[in-house]
Coordinates of C-alpha atoms in Angstrom, one line a residue:
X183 CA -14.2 0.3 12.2
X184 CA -12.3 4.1 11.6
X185 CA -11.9 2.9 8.5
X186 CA -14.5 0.7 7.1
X187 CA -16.8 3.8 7.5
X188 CA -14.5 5.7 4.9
X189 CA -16.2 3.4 2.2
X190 CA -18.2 5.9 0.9
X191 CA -16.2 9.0 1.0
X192 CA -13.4 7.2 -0.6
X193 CA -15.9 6.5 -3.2
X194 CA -17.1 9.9 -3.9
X195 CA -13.2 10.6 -3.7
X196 CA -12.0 7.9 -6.5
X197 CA -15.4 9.3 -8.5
X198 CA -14.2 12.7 -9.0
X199 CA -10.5 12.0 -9.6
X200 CA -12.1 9.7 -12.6
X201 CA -14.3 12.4 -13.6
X202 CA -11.1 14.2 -14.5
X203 CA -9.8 11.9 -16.5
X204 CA -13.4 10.9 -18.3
X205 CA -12.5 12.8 -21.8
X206 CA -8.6 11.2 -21.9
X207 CA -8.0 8.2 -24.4
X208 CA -5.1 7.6 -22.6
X209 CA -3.5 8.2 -18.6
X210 CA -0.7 6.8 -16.8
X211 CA -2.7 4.7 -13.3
X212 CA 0.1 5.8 -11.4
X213 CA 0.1 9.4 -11.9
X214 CA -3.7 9.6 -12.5
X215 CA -5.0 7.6 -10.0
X216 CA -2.4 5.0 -7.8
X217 CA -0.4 8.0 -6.6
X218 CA -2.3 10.6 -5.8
X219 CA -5.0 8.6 -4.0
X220 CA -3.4 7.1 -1.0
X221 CA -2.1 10.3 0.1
X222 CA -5.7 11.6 0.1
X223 CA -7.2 8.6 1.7
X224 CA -4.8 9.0 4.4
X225 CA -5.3 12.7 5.4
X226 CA -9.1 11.7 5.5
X227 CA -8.5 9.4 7.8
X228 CA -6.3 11.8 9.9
X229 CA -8.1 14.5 8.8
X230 CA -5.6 16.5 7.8
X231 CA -6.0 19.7 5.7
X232 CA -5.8 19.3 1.6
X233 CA -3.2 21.9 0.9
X234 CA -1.1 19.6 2.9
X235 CA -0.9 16.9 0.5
X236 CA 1.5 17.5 -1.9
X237 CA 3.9 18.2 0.8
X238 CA 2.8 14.6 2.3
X239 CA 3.7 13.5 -0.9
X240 CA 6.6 15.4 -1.8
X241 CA 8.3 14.1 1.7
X242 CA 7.2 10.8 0.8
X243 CA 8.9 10.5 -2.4
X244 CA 12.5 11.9 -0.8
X245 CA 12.2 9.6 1.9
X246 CA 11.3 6.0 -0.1
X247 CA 14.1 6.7 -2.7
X248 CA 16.5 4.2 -0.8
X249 CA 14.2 1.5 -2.1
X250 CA 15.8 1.8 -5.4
X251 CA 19.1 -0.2 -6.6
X252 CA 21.5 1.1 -6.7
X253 CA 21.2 3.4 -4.0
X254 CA 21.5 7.0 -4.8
X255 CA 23.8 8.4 -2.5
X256 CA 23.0 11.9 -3.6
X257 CA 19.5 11.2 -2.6
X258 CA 20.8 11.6 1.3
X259 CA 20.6 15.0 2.0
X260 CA 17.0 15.9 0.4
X261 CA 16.2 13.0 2.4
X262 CA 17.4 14.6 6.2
X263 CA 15.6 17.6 4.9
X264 CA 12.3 16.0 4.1
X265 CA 12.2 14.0 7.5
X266 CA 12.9 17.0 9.3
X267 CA 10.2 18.8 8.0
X268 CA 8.1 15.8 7.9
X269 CA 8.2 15.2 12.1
X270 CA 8.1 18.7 12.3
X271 CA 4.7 18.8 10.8
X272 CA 3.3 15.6 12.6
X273 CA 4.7 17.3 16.0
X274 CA 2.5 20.1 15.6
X275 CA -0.6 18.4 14.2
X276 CA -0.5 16.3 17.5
X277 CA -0.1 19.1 19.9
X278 CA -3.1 20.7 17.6
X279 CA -5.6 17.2 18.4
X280 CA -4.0 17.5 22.0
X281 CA -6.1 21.2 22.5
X282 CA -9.0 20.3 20.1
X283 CA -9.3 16.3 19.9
X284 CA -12.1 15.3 16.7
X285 CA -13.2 12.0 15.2
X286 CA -10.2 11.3 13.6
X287 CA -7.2 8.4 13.9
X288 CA -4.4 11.0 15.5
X289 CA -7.2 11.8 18.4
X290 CA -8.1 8.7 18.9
X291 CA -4.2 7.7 19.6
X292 CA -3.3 10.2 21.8
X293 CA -6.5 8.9 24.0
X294 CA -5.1 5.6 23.7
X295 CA -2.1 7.1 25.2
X296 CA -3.6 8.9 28.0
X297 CA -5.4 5.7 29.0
X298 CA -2.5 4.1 29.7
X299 CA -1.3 2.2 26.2
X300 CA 2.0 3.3 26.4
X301 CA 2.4 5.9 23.0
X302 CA 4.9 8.4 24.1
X303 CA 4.9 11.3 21.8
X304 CA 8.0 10.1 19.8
X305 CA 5.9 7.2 19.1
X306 CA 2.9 9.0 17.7
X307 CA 4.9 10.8 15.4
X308 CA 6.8 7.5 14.6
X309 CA 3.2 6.0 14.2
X310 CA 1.9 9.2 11.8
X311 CA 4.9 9.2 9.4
X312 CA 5.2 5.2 8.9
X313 CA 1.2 5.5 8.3
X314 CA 1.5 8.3 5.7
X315 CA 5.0 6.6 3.9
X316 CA 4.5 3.0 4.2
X317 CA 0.6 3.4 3.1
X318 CA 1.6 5.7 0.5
X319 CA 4.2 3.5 -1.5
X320 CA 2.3 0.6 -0.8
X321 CA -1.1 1.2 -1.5
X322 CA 0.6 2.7 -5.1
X323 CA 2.1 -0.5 -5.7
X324 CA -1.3 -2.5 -4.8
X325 CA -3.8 -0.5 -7.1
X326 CA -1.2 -0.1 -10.3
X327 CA -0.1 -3.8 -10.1
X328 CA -3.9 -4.9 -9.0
X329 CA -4.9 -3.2 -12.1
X330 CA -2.2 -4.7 -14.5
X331 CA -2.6 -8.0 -13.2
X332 CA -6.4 -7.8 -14.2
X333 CA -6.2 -6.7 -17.6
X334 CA -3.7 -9.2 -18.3
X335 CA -6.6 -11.1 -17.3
X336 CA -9.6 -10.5 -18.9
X337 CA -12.2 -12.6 -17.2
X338 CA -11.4 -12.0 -13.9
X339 CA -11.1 -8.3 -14.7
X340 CA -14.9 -8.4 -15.7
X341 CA -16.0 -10.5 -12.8
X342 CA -15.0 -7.4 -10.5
X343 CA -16.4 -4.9 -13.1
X344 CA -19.6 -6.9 -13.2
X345 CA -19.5 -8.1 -9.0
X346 CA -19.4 -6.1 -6.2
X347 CA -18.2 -8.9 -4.2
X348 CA -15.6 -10.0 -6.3
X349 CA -13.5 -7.0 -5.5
X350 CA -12.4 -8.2 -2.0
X351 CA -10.8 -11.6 -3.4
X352 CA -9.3 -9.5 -6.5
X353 CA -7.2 -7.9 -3.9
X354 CA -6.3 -10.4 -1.5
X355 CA -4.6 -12.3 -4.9
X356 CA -2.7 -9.8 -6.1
X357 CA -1.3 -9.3 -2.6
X358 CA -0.9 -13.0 -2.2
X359 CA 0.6 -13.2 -6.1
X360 CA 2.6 -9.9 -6.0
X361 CA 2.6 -8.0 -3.2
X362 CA 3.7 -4.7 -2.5
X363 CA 6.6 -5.5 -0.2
X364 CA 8.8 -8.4 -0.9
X365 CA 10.8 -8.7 1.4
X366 CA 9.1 -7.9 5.5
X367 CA 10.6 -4.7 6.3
X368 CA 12.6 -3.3 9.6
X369 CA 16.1 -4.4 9.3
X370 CA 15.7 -8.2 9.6
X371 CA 14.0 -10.8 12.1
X372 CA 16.4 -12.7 14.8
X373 CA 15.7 -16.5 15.8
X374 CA 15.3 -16.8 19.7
X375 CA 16.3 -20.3 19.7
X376 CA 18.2 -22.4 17.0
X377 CA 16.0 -23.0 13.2
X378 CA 17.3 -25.7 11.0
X379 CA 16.1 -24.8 7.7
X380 CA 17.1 -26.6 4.4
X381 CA 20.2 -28.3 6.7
X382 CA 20.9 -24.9 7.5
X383 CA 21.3 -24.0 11.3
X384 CA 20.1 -20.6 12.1
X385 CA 21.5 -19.2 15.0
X386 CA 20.3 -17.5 18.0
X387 CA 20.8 -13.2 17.3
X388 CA 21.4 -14.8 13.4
X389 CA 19.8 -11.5 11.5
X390 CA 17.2 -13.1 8.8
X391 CA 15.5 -11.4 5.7
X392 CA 12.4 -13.1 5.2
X393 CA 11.1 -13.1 1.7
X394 CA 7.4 -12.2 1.7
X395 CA 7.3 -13.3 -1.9
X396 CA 8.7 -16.0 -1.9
X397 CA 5.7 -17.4 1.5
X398 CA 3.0 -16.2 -0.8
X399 CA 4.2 -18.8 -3.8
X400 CA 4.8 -21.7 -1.6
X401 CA 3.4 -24.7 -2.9
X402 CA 3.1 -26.2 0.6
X403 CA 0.5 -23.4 1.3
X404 CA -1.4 -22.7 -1.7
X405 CA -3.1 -24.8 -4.7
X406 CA -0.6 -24.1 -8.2
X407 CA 0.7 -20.9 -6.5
X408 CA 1.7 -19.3 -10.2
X409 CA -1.6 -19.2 -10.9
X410 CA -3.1 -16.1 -10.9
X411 CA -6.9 -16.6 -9.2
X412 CA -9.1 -14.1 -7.7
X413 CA -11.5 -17.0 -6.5
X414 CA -8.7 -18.5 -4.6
X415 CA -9.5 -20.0 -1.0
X416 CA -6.4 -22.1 -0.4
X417 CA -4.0 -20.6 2.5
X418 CA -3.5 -17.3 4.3
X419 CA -1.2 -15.6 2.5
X420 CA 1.8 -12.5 4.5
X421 CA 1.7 -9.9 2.5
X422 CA 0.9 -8.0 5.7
X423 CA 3.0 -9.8 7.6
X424 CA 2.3 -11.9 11.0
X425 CA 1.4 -11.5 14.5
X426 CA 3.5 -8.1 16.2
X427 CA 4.5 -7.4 13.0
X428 CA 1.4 -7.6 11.5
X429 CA 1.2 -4.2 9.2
X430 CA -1.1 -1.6 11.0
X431 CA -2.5 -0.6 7.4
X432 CA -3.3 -3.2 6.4
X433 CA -7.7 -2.4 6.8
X434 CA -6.9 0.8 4.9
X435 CA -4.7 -0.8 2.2
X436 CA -7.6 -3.4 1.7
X437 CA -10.6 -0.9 1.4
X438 CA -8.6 1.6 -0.6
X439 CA -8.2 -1.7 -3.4
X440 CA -11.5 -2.5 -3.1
X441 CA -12.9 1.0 -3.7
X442 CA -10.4 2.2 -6.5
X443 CA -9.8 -1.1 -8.8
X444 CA -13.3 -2.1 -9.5
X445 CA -14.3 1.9 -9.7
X446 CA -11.5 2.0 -13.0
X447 CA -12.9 -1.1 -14.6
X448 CA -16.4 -0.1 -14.5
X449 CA -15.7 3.5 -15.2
X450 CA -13.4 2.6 -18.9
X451 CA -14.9 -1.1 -19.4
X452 CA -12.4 -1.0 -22.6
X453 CA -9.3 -0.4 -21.1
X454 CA -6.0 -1.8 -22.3
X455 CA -2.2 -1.7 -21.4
X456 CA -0.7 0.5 -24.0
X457 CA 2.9 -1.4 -23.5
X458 CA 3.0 -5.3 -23.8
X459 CA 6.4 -5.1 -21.1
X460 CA 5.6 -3.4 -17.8
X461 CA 8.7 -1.0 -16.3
X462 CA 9.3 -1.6 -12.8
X463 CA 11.6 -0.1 -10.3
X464 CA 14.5 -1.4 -9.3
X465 CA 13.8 -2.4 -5.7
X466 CA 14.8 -5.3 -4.0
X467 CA 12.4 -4.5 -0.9
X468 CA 9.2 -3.7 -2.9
X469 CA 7.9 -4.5 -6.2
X470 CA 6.6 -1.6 -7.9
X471 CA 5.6 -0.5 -11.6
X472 CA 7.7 2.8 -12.4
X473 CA 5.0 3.4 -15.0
X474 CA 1.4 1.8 -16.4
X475 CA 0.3 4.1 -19.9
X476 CA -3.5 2.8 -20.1
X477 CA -5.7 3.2 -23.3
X478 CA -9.0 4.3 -22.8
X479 CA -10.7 3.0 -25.7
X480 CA -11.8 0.1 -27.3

């Protein structure tokens, strides 16, 4: 509900940031748009201060670069610095709500706390930084590839410019088709009891990557599951995962699709990919475009 009644702040939010780039022919989605406006969605909903964000976003960066293959190495100590400062800054906000609660996500965690939920303070700072990184990266990954996906598809790209209501399916397909995450995140799951799978037995404390990607193509579950289709009603698909591990984002992830994609096609109705080949990182956890140059024209 916290977040549903964002819709129309977010709105006047994606307005302004395409108000800036109105007079461009060209813009790269990711540095225009799909980067900056996660970070801000977020503080809204925590209510956090704007001349935090690029520090939000700065530690964000240091602390996803393990995502990449190979693994810089280097990367380590920038990374111990930007965590430090990161729980440093989450520690005060929440002893900040603590004296002066407000109508905000943090405040409304600590109560859960005091009324017995169980969040010790290690956990709300645990809860604050998974919330600002893992919504960051992800919700990146969702509007740039949402938005490639589309205008390699023209006619589903105008039935979102030209429906409100297509916008909803639009992004529960490109989650389903490419989701942000690939692979379900923490470490591993372990089997309780023995799994035979494919004549394979896993065992009990057997650690298991499970391969997001490869549920949300499964022909078992979903009608031609190459198929690109933002009409699609066929099967539930994981790209939030399932049950406990169900992603606590995932309503903010949704609405912040919703609001940006369709607010870029109707806002450039000619837009184009200015390169043919996409660049992506090289992650093996997520899938993410490194890059997406747009043209602005017809």
């Amino acid at each position: 509900r916290r977040v549903e009644a964002m819709r129309p702040r977010l709105t006047e939010m994606v307005d302004r940031m395409l108000d800036d780039l109105a007079g461009a022919s060209s813009f790269d989605v990711i540095d225009g748009i799909a980067g900056p406006f996660p970070i801000m969605a977020i503080t809204e909903l925590l209510n956090v201060p704007e001349s935090d964000r690029q520090h939000l976003h700065d530690w964000t960066v240091a602390l996803t670069a393990f995502d990449e293959l190979p693994i810089d190495f280097e990367a380590f100590p920038a990374a111990g610095v930007a965590a430090d400062a990161f729980v440093a800054w989450a520690d005060a906000l929440v002893e900040t709500r603590r004296g002066d609660p407000g109508d905000d996500l943090i405040s409304a965690l600590i109560a859960a706390e005091e009324d017995g939920e169980k969040l010790s303070h290690d956990e709300l700072l645990a809860m604050i930084v998974l919330l600002l990184v893992a919504g960051h990266d992800t919700t990146m990954s969702l509007i740039s590839t949402g938005l490639w996906l589309l205008l390699q598809h023209p006619d589903a790209a105008d039935d979102v410019r030209d429906d409100p209501s297509a916008a909803a399916g639009a992004v529960e397909e490109v989650l389903r088709y490419l989701g942000p995450l690939q692979v379900a995140s923490g470490g591993g799951r372990w089997p309780k009891e023995p799994v035979e799978l494919h004549g394979q037995t896993l065992e009990p404390g057997t650690a298991v990557r499970l391969l997001l990607g490869s549920a949300n193509r499964d022909p078992d579950a979903f009608d031609d599951p190459d198929r690109f289709d933002i009409h699609r009603t066929d099967g539930r698909h994981l790209a939030f995962g399932k049950g406990i591990h169900f992603c606590i984002g995932a309503a903010l992830g949704r609405l912040e699709g919703e609001v940006v994609i369709p607010a870029v096609l109707r806002r450039f109705p000619h837009l184009s990919l200015v390169d043919a080949e996409p660049t992506w990182r090289a992650s093996f956890v997520t899938r993410q475009l490194a890059t997406l140059p747009v043209s602005t024209s017809r």
